[in-house]
Amino acid sequence: MSRSAHPAGPRHADVLPEGHYSAPAADLNALDEKVWSRTVTRDADGALTVGGIAVARLAEEFGTPAYFLDESDFRARCRAWADAFGPDADVFYAGKAFLSRAIVRWLKEEGLNLDVCSGGELTTALDAGMPAERIAFHGNNKTVAEIERAVEAGVGRIVLDSFQEIVRVAHIAQRHGVRQRVQIRVTVGVEAHTHEFIATAHEDQKFGIALADGQAAEAVRRALALDGLELIGVHSHIGSQIFDMAGFEVSARRVVQLLAEIRDEHGVELPEIDLGGGLGIAYTSDDDPREPHEIAKALSDIVTRECESAKLRTPRISVEPGRAIVGPTAFTLYEVGTIKPLEGLRTYVSVDGGMSDNIRTALYDAEYSVALVSRTSDAEPTLVRVVGKHCESGDIVVKDAFLPADLAPGDLIAVPATGAYCRSMASNYNHALRPPVVAVRDGEARVIVRRETEEDLLRLDVG
Ligand code: LLP
């Protein structure tokens, strides 16, 4: 469609409606390497390629919407985390961000451990051959059946999240004649998101056992008294999409203080602490995440310093990044269907997916970037809102972004940094078919999670 047939929305130089957006990039065709996976580039024709394959070919072969995951980038990020923390620490990938059997195999090959938080994730991990001792099992309400399965499989640790669970896991372990290695998840009174953290009064949530009021110390007392449990450490997870290390600093200080209290009361020095996940990634050019080696150094410096001052042996540290490993490695490819310029507001660009493949914008007001990827364009930037095809006005994929004014139906656009919490939180709303995840590497693309079909929908609906 030509520009005259399709009047552009408001220019950035004109009056702009409210929103969270920076001025458009000087060149909308440029790909900011912060938000795109490492092998993404544009070919001579201007089309985006990943792993050496152009998006038009990917769209033709696998359809849209679809997630394309850059396998070599995923593996490189695993290695970067493992190398940064070194042999004296453990990196557990948080499977909730995105899990499939291929992912499990790559984790295993790259030397990472795995966090699971449900029976389904545990099954996937075991089925794909992750050794049970490299699996940690999380959750605030694990069922008895899930605990049984985890204990039987011999998972390396179960992270205890309540007083009831301490007893439940101990009984089940005893029944199986084993001592289950466990950590206790404590709530340290810190909540961190992006650049902010709040260091008090955040015990008001469902996870963990509060340090405040001596609850965590009581949980430790009970766990140490039960034969079925081997208490190996304390766990803390403080939030999501965190850039500022200050929240980790407070959390580490409070966890180490608990270890010192445990030593004083019980004469035991617990050998491990887990500082959780939550490290931020770049969704837009405004985000500046830290590299794994900076994070590793900051965390180990904090823990070492706190242990020195408490005269404790430094425990083995573990971390649980999910988003920071898989998030940047994938983008979602959509085809533009309809375009509605709203005079004085913005242009609504509808794509063939939406809140069923990315709920994060609707749920958290998350910010994403977007680019025209089937070609380049020199047309001027237009403020757009990328929306889905669902029957809901909150069905927004990218709230505020700039795309070229000559964008037309049939163009392919891509939203980067959708590797984490998009496919894993996808739904069948409006009986949408959940998109496939396609791994791309060295000129080859293969489906690792196939697209749902209408047959799949009917098979679940038993009539
Ligand atoms: N460890 C524990 C105990 C967690 O609860 C989580 C995330 C992680 C590790 C991994 O966090 P990550 O490094 O991926 O940020 N659905 C939300 C995120 C929920 C995270 C819940 N727990 C989102 O889309 O932003």
Short mmCIF file of C-alpha atoms in Angstrom, two decimals, residues 3-463:
data_model
loop_
_atom_site.label_atom_id
_atom_site.label_comp_id
_atom_site.label_asym_id
_atom_site.label_seq_id
_atom_site.Cartn_x
_atom_site.Cartn_y
_atom_site.Cartn_z
CA ARG A 3 1.80 6.23 1.57
CA SER A 4 -0.85 8.37 -0.07
CA ALA A 5 -3.40 5.55 0.11
CA HIS A 6 -2.49 4.99 3.72
CA PRO A 7 -2.02 8.30 5.52
CA ALA A 8 0.66 8.10 8.17
CA GLY A 9 -0.04 8.65 11.85
CA PRO A 10 1.34 11.57 13.83
CA ARG A 11 5.03 12.34 13.27
CA HIS A 12 7.40 12.41 16.20
CA ALA A 13 7.96 16.10 15.55
CA ASP A 14 4.24 16.79 15.96
CA VAL A 15 2.28 16.65 19.14
CA LEU A 16 2.61 13.17 20.63
CA PRO A 17 0.11 11.39 22.86
CA GLU A 18 1.03 10.14 26.31
CA GLY A 19 3.21 7.07 26.50
CA HIS A 20 6.53 5.59 27.54
CA TYR A 21 8.70 6.16 24.58
CA SER A 22 11.93 7.82 23.64
CA ALA A 23 12.42 9.66 20.37
CA PRO A 24 12.70 7.28 17.41
CA ALA A 25 16.14 5.92 16.58
CA ALA A 26 17.98 7.96 13.98
CA ASP A 27 17.79 4.99 11.63
CA LEU A 28 14.82 2.66 12.06
CA ASN A 29 16.59 0.04 9.94
CA ALA A 30 19.50 -0.23 12.37
CA LEU A 31 19.31 -3.22 14.72
CA ASP A 32 20.40 -2.43 18.26
CA GLU A 33 22.55 -5.39 19.25
CA LYS A 34 21.47 -4.97 22.85
CA VAL A 35 17.94 -6.18 22.10
CA TRP A 36 18.55 -8.64 19.24
CA SER A 37 20.16 -12.05 19.55
CA ARG A 38 23.77 -12.30 18.51
CA THR A 39 23.49 -13.76 15.01
CA VAL A 40 20.77 -11.35 13.91
CA THR A 41 21.77 -9.05 11.07
CA ARG A 42 20.31 -7.67 7.83
CA ASP A 43 21.24 -9.26 4.51
CA ALA A 44 22.12 -7.40 1.31
CA ASP A 45 18.41 -7.03 0.49
CA GLY A 46 17.71 -5.47 3.89
CA ALA A 47 15.83 -8.49 5.29
CA LEU A 48 16.62 -9.57 8.83
CA THR A 49 18.45 -12.87 9.11
CA VAL A 50 19.09 -15.06 12.12
CA GLY A 51 21.60 -17.90 12.12
CA GLY A 52 22.14 -17.00 8.46
CA ILE A 53 18.48 -17.49 7.42
CA ALA A 54 16.28 -14.65 6.15
CA VAL A 55 12.96 -14.06 7.88
CA ALA A 56 10.97 -14.39 4.65
CA ARG A 57 12.20 -17.97 4.31
CA LEU A 58 11.48 -18.67 7.97
CA ALA A 59 7.96 -17.25 7.63
CA GLU A 60 7.33 -19.31 4.54
CA GLU A 61 8.54 -22.52 6.10
CA PHE A 62 7.20 -22.16 9.65
CA GLY A 63 4.42 -19.59 9.33
CA THR A 64 3.68 -16.65 11.62
CA PRO A 65 3.41 -15.87 14.42
CA ALA A 66 6.43 -17.88 15.52
CA TYR A 67 9.29 -17.58 17.97
CA PHE A 68 12.78 -17.95 16.48
CA LEU A 69 15.42 -18.91 18.98
CA ASP A 70 19.10 -18.34 18.23
CA GLU A 71 20.66 -21.57 19.48
CA SER A 72 24.29 -20.47 19.36
CA ASP A 73 23.41 -17.33 21.32
CA PHE A 74 21.59 -19.43 23.93
CA ARG A 75 24.60 -21.72 24.28
CA ALA A 76 27.01 -18.77 24.43
CA ARG A 77 24.98 -17.17 27.22
CA CYS A 78 24.96 -20.44 29.17
CA ARG A 79 28.74 -20.63 28.86
CA ALA A 80 29.15 -16.97 29.81
CA TRP A 81 27.19 -17.54 33.03
CA ALA A 82 28.99 -20.78 33.85
CA ASP A 83 32.43 -19.24 33.17
CA ALA A 84 31.62 -16.07 35.11
CA PHE A 85 30.66 -17.98 38.25
CA GLY A 86 33.40 -20.61 37.85
CA PRO A 87 33.79 -24.01 39.47
CA ASP A 88 33.08 -22.78 43.01
CA ALA A 89 29.52 -21.69 42.27
CA ASP A 90 26.47 -23.15 40.56
CA VAL A 91 24.27 -21.68 37.86
CA PHE A 92 20.73 -23.03 37.73
CA TYR A 93 18.72 -22.01 34.64
CA ALA A 94 15.16 -21.13 35.71
CA GLY A 95 13.03 -23.33 33.48
CA LYS A 96 9.89 -21.27 34.01
CA ALA A 97 11.31 -18.68 31.59
CA PHE A 98 11.12 -21.25 28.79
CA LEU A 99 11.63 -24.99 28.88
CA SER A 100 11.65 -27.69 26.25
CA ARG A 101 13.57 -30.92 25.78
CA ALA A 102 16.03 -29.27 23.39
CA ILE A 103 16.68 -26.54 25.96
CA VAL A 104 17.35 -29.19 28.62
CA ARG A 105 19.87 -30.94 26.35
CA TRP A 106 21.68 -27.67 25.61
CA LEU A 107 21.82 -26.83 29.31
CA LYS A 108 23.24 -30.23 30.05
CA GLU A 109 25.85 -29.93 27.31
CA GLU A 110 26.86 -26.44 28.42
CA GLY A 111 27.27 -27.48 32.06
CA LEU A 112 24.32 -25.69 33.66
CA ASN A 113 21.94 -26.95 36.30
CA LEU A 114 18.18 -26.55 36.15
CA ASP A 115 15.46 -25.13 38.36
CA VAL A 116 11.98 -26.56 37.93
CA CYS A 117 8.83 -25.45 39.69
CA SER A 118 6.21 -28.01 38.70
CA GLY A 119 5.74 -31.68 37.94
CA GLY A 120 5.50 -30.79 34.24
CA GLU A 121 8.86 -29.04 34.24
CA LEU A 122 10.40 -31.89 36.22
CA THR A 123 9.09 -34.44 33.70
CA THR A 124 10.50 -32.43 30.80
CA ALA A 125 13.89 -32.16 32.53
CA LEU A 126 14.12 -35.86 33.36
CA ASP A 127 12.79 -36.97 30.00
CA ALA A 128 15.48 -35.00 28.20
CA GLY A 129 18.16 -36.57 30.36
CA MET A 130 19.07 -33.87 32.87
CA PRO A 131 20.74 -35.76 35.75
CA ALA A 132 18.41 -35.51 38.75
CA GLU A 133 21.20 -34.30 41.03
CA ARG A 134 21.52 -31.21 38.82
CA ILE A 135 17.84 -30.30 39.32
CA ALA A 136 16.42 -28.01 42.01
CA PHE A 137 12.70 -28.20 42.73
CA HIS A 138 10.86 -24.98 43.67
CA GLY A 139 7.31 -23.92 44.36
CA ASN A 140 5.16 -22.55 47.16
CA ASN A 141 2.65 -25.38 46.99
CA LYS A 142 4.23 -28.52 45.60
CA THR A 143 1.76 -31.38 45.67
CA VAL A 144 2.50 -34.57 47.56
CA ALA A 145 2.67 -36.37 44.20
CA GLU A 146 5.21 -33.84 42.90
CA ILE A 147 7.36 -34.17 46.02
CA GLU A 148 7.19 -37.97 45.76
CA ARG A 149 8.37 -37.82 42.18
CA ALA A 150 11.19 -35.39 42.97
CA VAL A 151 12.41 -37.50 45.90
CA GLU A 152 12.16 -40.74 43.92
CA ALA A 153 14.07 -39.21 41.03
CA GLY A 154 16.75 -38.03 43.45
CA VAL A 155 16.70 -34.31 42.70
CA GLY A 156 19.72 -32.44 44.00
CA ARG A 157 17.70 -30.11 46.15
CA ILE A 158 14.16 -29.25 47.09
CA VAL A 159 13.64 -25.64 48.09
CA LEU A 160 11.29 -25.66 51.08
CA ASP A 161 8.78 -22.85 51.09
CA SER A 162 6.55 -23.34 54.15
CA PHE A 163 6.36 -25.02 57.56
CA GLN A 164 3.95 -27.64 56.17
CA GLU A 165 6.37 -28.49 53.40
CA ILE A 166 9.26 -29.06 55.81
CA VAL A 167 7.26 -31.86 57.40
CA ARG A 168 5.84 -33.17 54.13
CA VAL A 169 9.20 -33.52 52.42
CA ALA A 170 10.78 -35.05 55.53
CA HIS A 171 8.05 -37.71 55.75
CA ILE A 172 8.23 -38.57 52.08
CA ALA A 173 12.04 -38.77 52.17
CA GLN A 174 11.91 -41.02 55.22
CA ARG A 175 9.37 -43.26 53.55
CA HIS A 176 11.80 -43.63 50.65
CA GLY A 177 14.67 -44.25 53.02
CA VAL A 178 16.66 -41.21 51.90
CA ARG A 179 17.86 -37.93 53.34
CA GLN A 180 16.68 -35.28 50.93
CA ARG A 181 18.99 -32.32 50.37
CA VAL A 182 16.98 -29.15 50.94
CA GLN A 183 17.29 -25.39 51.14
CA ILE A 184 14.89 -23.10 52.94
CA ARG A 185 13.53 -20.18 50.95
CA VAL A 186 13.54 -17.11 53.12
CA THR A 187 11.85 -13.79 52.54
CA VAL A 188 14.47 -11.20 53.28
CA GLY A 189 12.23 -8.13 53.19
CA VAL A 190 13.62 -6.87 49.88
CA GLU A 191 11.67 -6.44 46.70
CA ALA A 192 13.57 -5.38 43.62
CA HIS A 193 12.36 -4.43 40.17
CA THR A 194 14.46 -2.83 37.49
CA HIS A 195 16.21 0.18 39.00
CA GLU A 196 14.39 0.24 42.30
CA PHE A 197 14.37 -1.88 45.36
CA ILE A 198 12.55 -1.56 48.63
CA ALA A 199 14.31 -2.94 51.66
CA THR A 200 11.52 -3.19 54.21
CA ALA A 201 7.99 -4.47 54.63
CA HIS A 202 7.85 -6.77 51.65
CA GLU A 203 7.06 -9.92 53.52
CA ASP A 204 3.46 -9.50 52.35
CA GLN A 205 3.59 -12.15 49.60
CA LYS A 206 3.14 -15.87 49.17
CA PHE A 207 6.74 -17.05 48.75
CA GLY A 208 9.22 -18.10 51.38
CA ILE A 209 9.45 -17.89 55.14
CA ALA A 210 10.08 -14.47 56.64
CA LEU A 211 13.35 -13.62 58.34
CA ALA A 212 11.39 -11.10 60.35
CA ASP A 213 9.94 -12.33 63.67
CA GLY A 214 12.36 -15.27 63.70
CA GLN A 215 10.18 -17.37 61.37
CA ALA A 216 13.09 -18.45 59.19
CA ALA A 217 15.20 -19.32 62.25
CA GLU A 218 12.32 -21.49 63.49
CA ALA A 219 12.07 -23.20 60.09
CA VAL A 220 15.79 -23.98 60.27
CA ARG A 221 15.34 -25.41 63.79
CA ARG A 222 12.58 -27.72 62.57
CA ALA A 223 14.42 -28.80 59.41
CA LEU A 224 17.60 -29.61 61.34
CA ALA A 225 15.60 -31.78 63.73
CA LEU A 226 14.14 -34.02 61.01
CA ASP A 227 16.02 -37.14 59.92
CA GLY A 228 14.60 -37.10 56.40
CA LEU A 229 16.21 -33.75 55.59
CA GLU A 230 19.75 -32.63 54.95
CA LEU A 231 19.66 -28.85 55.21
CA ILE A 232 22.33 -27.54 52.84
CA GLY A 233 21.50 -23.87 52.71
CA VAL A 234 19.28 -20.86 52.49
CA HIS A 235 17.61 -19.43 49.40
CA SER A 236 16.45 -15.92 48.55
CA HIS A 237 14.87 -14.52 45.38
CA ILE A 238 14.10 -10.83 45.40
CA GLY A 239 12.38 -9.88 42.15
CA SER A 240 12.49 -9.57 38.39
CA GLN A 241 14.22 -7.55 35.68
CA ILE A 242 16.73 -6.10 38.16
CA PHE A 243 19.65 -3.92 37.02
CA ASP A 244 20.72 -2.45 40.34
CA MET A 245 22.81 -4.76 42.56
CA ALA A 246 21.82 -2.91 45.75
CA GLY A 247 18.85 -5.22 46.38
CA PHE A 248 21.14 -8.29 46.14
CA GLU A 249 23.50 -6.62 48.55
CA VAL A 250 20.82 -6.23 51.22
CA SER A 251 19.52 -9.73 50.54
CA ALA A 252 23.01 -11.30 50.79
CA ARG A 253 23.71 -9.40 54.01
CA ARG A 254 20.51 -10.67 55.61
CA VAL A 255 21.03 -14.26 54.43
CA VAL A 256 24.61 -14.30 55.75
CA GLN A 257 23.37 -12.88 59.04
CA LEU A 258 20.97 -15.83 59.27
CA LEU A 259 23.83 -18.26 58.58
CA ALA A 260 25.76 -16.66 61.45
CA GLU A 261 22.75 -17.03 63.77
CA ILE A 262 22.42 -20.69 62.73
CA ARG A 263 26.11 -21.26 63.54
CA ASP A 264 25.70 -19.58 66.93
CA GLU A 265 22.58 -21.55 67.84
CA HIS A 266 23.28 -24.97 66.31
CA GLY A 267 27.03 -25.03 65.79
CA VAL A 268 26.63 -25.75 62.04
CA GLU A 269 27.79 -23.66 59.14
CA LEU A 270 25.42 -24.29 56.22
CA PRO A 271 27.51 -24.78 53.09
CA GLU A 272 25.36 -23.04 50.44
CA ILE A 273 23.40 -19.91 49.70
CA ASP A 274 21.26 -19.30 46.66
CA LEU A 275 20.61 -15.71 45.66
CA GLY A 276 17.90 -16.50 43.12
CA GLY A 277 17.38 -15.00 39.68
CA GLY A 278 15.86 -11.78 38.46
CA LEU A 279 18.72 -10.23 36.50
CA GLY A 280 17.49 -7.78 33.89
CA ILE A 281 17.81 -7.80 30.10
CA ALA A 282 17.43 -5.13 27.41
CA TYR A 283 13.90 -5.03 26.04
CA THR A 284 14.48 -1.60 24.52
CA SER A 285 17.57 0.51 23.79
CA ASP A 286 17.01 2.34 27.09
CA ASP A 287 17.90 -0.78 29.12
CA ASP A 288 21.53 -1.41 30.11
CA PRO A 289 21.95 -4.88 31.60
CA ARG A 290 25.18 -6.01 33.24
CA GLU A 291 27.36 -8.76 31.89
CA PRO A 292 27.44 -12.09 33.77
CA HIS A 293 31.05 -11.58 34.88
CA GLU A 294 30.16 -8.21 36.48
CA ILE A 295 27.19 -9.81 38.25
CA ALA A 296 29.29 -12.77 39.42
CA LYS A 297 31.98 -10.49 40.79
CA ALA A 298 29.50 -8.18 42.51
CA LEU A 299 27.67 -11.09 44.17
CA SER A 300 30.79 -12.93 45.25
CA ASP A 301 32.35 -9.70 46.63
CA ILE A 302 29.22 -9.00 48.68
CA VAL A 303 29.03 -12.53 50.09
CA THR A 304 32.77 -12.73 50.83
CA ARG A 305 32.74 -9.37 52.60
CA GLU A 306 29.66 -10.22 54.68
CA CYS A 307 31.08 -13.63 55.62
CA GLU A 308 34.40 -12.11 56.64
CA SER A 309 32.69 -9.69 58.94
CA ALA A 310 30.52 -12.48 60.42
CA LYS A 311 33.60 -14.76 60.68
CA LEU A 312 31.91 -17.44 58.59
CA ARG A 313 33.41 -19.71 55.98
CA THR A 314 32.24 -18.40 52.60
CA PRO A 315 29.42 -20.67 51.41
CA ARG A 316 29.06 -21.96 47.85
CA ILE A 317 26.91 -19.49 45.93
CA SER A 318 24.24 -20.41 43.44
CA VAL A 319 22.12 -18.24 41.16
CA GLU A 320 19.06 -18.91 39.04
CA PRO A 321 18.93 -16.74 35.92
CA GLY A 322 16.08 -17.51 33.54
CA ARG A 323 15.29 -14.35 31.61
CA ALA A 324 18.96 -13.28 31.40
CA ILE A 325 19.84 -16.48 29.54
CA VAL A 326 16.90 -17.16 27.24
CA GLY A 327 15.21 -13.74 27.01
CA PRO A 328 17.54 -12.08 24.50
CA THR A 329 17.92 -15.21 22.35
CA ALA A 330 14.53 -15.16 20.63
CA PHE A 331 12.24 -12.84 18.69
CA THR A 332 8.62 -13.22 17.70
CA LEU A 333 7.88 -12.87 14.00
CA TYR A 334 4.46 -11.51 13.02
CA GLU A 335 2.76 -10.58 9.77
CA VAL A 336 1.04 -7.21 9.63
CA GLY A 337 -2.66 -7.63 8.89
CA THR A 338 -4.41 -4.29 9.25
CA ILE A 339 -3.26 -0.71 9.84
CA LYS A 340 -5.42 2.03 11.36
CA PRO A 341 -3.99 5.54 11.61
CA LEU A 342 -5.87 7.48 14.31
CA GLU A 343 -5.45 11.15 13.63
CA GLY A 344 -3.76 12.98 16.51
CA LEU A 345 -3.15 9.72 18.39
CA ARG A 346 -1.16 6.91 16.87
CA THR A 347 -1.32 4.19 14.25
CA TYR A 348 -2.68 0.81 15.32
CA VAL A 349 -0.85 -2.03 13.62
CA SER A 350 -2.59 -5.40 14.01
CA VAL A 351 -0.58 -8.58 13.81
CA ASP A 352 -1.53 -12.25 13.56
CA GLY A 353 -0.73 -13.03 17.21
CA GLY A 354 -1.09 -10.97 20.37
CA MET A 355 -1.70 -11.47 24.05
CA SER A 356 -1.89 -15.25 23.54
CA ASP A 357 1.82 -15.35 22.58
CA ASN A 358 2.99 -12.40 24.68
CA ILE A 359 0.90 -11.61 27.76
CA ARG A 360 3.64 -9.51 29.38
CA THR A 361 2.58 -6.16 27.95
CA ALA A 362 -1.02 -6.61 29.09
CA LEU A 363 -0.06 -8.14 32.41
CA TYR A 364 2.93 -6.05 33.50
CA ASP A 365 2.84 -3.05 31.22
CA ALA A 366 6.12 -4.44 29.85
CA GLU A 367 7.97 -2.45 27.23
CA TYR A 368 9.19 -4.00 23.99
CA SER A 369 10.78 -2.80 20.79
CA VAL A 370 9.71 -3.73 17.28
CA ALA A 371 11.22 -3.52 13.80
CA LEU A 372 10.15 -3.93 10.21
CA VAL A 373 12.20 -6.97 9.23
CA SER A 374 11.11 -8.17 5.77
CA ARG A 375 12.73 -5.11 4.19
CA THR A 376 14.28 -1.78 5.04
CA SER A 377 12.49 1.52 4.58
CA ASP A 378 13.51 5.15 4.42
CA ALA A 379 10.01 6.40 5.18
CA GLU A 380 9.74 8.64 8.20
CA PRO A 381 9.02 7.20 11.65
CA THR A 382 5.41 6.92 12.74
CA LEU A 383 4.27 6.32 16.29
CA VAL A 384 2.55 2.93 16.39
CA ARG A 385 0.90 0.60 18.82
CA VAL A 386 1.31 -3.03 17.82
CA VAL A 387 -1.81 -4.95 18.79
CA GLY A 388 -2.96 -8.53 18.45
CA LYS A 389 -6.03 -10.17 16.95
CA HIS A 390 -7.81 -10.99 20.21
CA CYS A 391 -11.19 -9.75 21.34
CA GLU A 392 -9.87 -7.47 24.00
CA SER A 393 -8.73 -3.86 23.79
CA GLY A 394 -5.87 -4.57 26.21
CA ASP A 395 -4.45 -6.98 23.63
CA ILE A 396 -1.29 -4.96 23.10
CA VAL A 397 2.09 -6.38 22.11
CA VAL A 398 4.14 -3.18 21.88
CA LYS A 399 2.56 -0.17 23.48
CA ASP A 400 4.57 2.64 21.97
CA ALA A 401 7.14 2.32 19.22
CA PHE A 402 8.11 3.84 15.90
CA LEU A 403 7.85 2.04 12.58
CA PRO A 404 8.30 3.42 9.06
CA ALA A 405 5.27 5.27 7.73
CA ASP A 406 5.08 3.08 4.63
CA LEU A 407 4.42 -0.06 6.70
CA ALA A 408 1.86 -2.15 4.83
CA PRO A 409 -0.22 -5.29 5.30
CA GLY A 410 1.90 -8.32 4.48
CA ASP A 411 5.08 -6.81 5.93
CA LEU A 412 6.85 -8.90 8.54
CA ILE A 413 7.66 -7.23 11.83
CA ALA A 414 9.57 -8.74 14.73
CA VAL A 415 9.56 -8.13 18.46
CA PRO A 416 12.97 -8.95 20.00
CA ALA A 417 13.77 -10.29 23.48
CA THR A 418 10.74 -12.59 23.66
CA GLY A 419 12.63 -15.72 24.68
CA ALA A 420 11.55 -15.54 28.32
CA TYR A 421 8.02 -15.73 29.71
CA CYS A 422 6.32 -15.49 26.31
CA ARG A 423 5.94 -19.06 25.00
CA SER A 424 5.98 -20.29 28.61
CA MET A 425 3.04 -18.01 29.48
CA ALA A 426 1.22 -18.41 26.16
CA SER A 427 -2.49 -19.21 26.18
CA ASN A 428 -5.27 -20.44 23.94
CA TYR A 429 -7.41 -17.34 24.45
CA ASN A 430 -9.97 -17.13 21.64
CA HIS A 431 -8.79 -20.65 20.77
CA ALA A 432 -5.60 -19.19 19.41
CA LEU A 433 -3.04 -21.81 18.45
CA ARG A 434 0.14 -21.38 20.43
CA PRO A 435 3.03 -20.60 18.08
CA PRO A 436 6.01 -22.86 17.48
CA VAL A 437 9.51 -22.31 18.78
CA VAL A 438 12.02 -22.74 16.01
CA ALA A 439 15.71 -23.07 16.82
CA VAL A 440 18.03 -21.54 14.26
CA ARG A 441 21.73 -22.29 14.05
CA ASP A 442 24.39 -22.11 11.32
CA GLY A 443 21.96 -21.90 8.42
CA GLU A 444 19.60 -24.56 9.74
CA ALA A 445 16.22 -24.12 11.37
CA ARG A 446 14.31 -26.79 13.23
CA VAL A 447 11.12 -26.82 15.23
CA ILE A 448 11.72 -27.58 18.92
CA VAL A 449 8.13 -26.95 20.03
CA ARG A 450 5.62 -27.36 17.22
CA ARG A 451 2.71 -25.06 16.48
CA GLU A 452 -0.55 -26.10 18.07
CA THR A 453 -3.20 -27.25 15.65
CA GLU A 454 -6.98 -27.08 15.70
CA GLU A 455 -6.84 -30.85 16.12
CA ASP A 456 -4.96 -30.31 19.38
CA LEU A 457 -7.79 -28.05 20.55
CA LEU A 458 -10.46 -30.56 19.64
CA ARG A 459 -8.54 -33.43 21.20
CA LEU A 460 -8.62 -31.71 24.60
CA ASP A 461 -12.30 -30.90 24.22
CA VAL A 462 -13.82 -34.30 24.85
CA GLY A 463 -17.28 -33.24 23.77
#
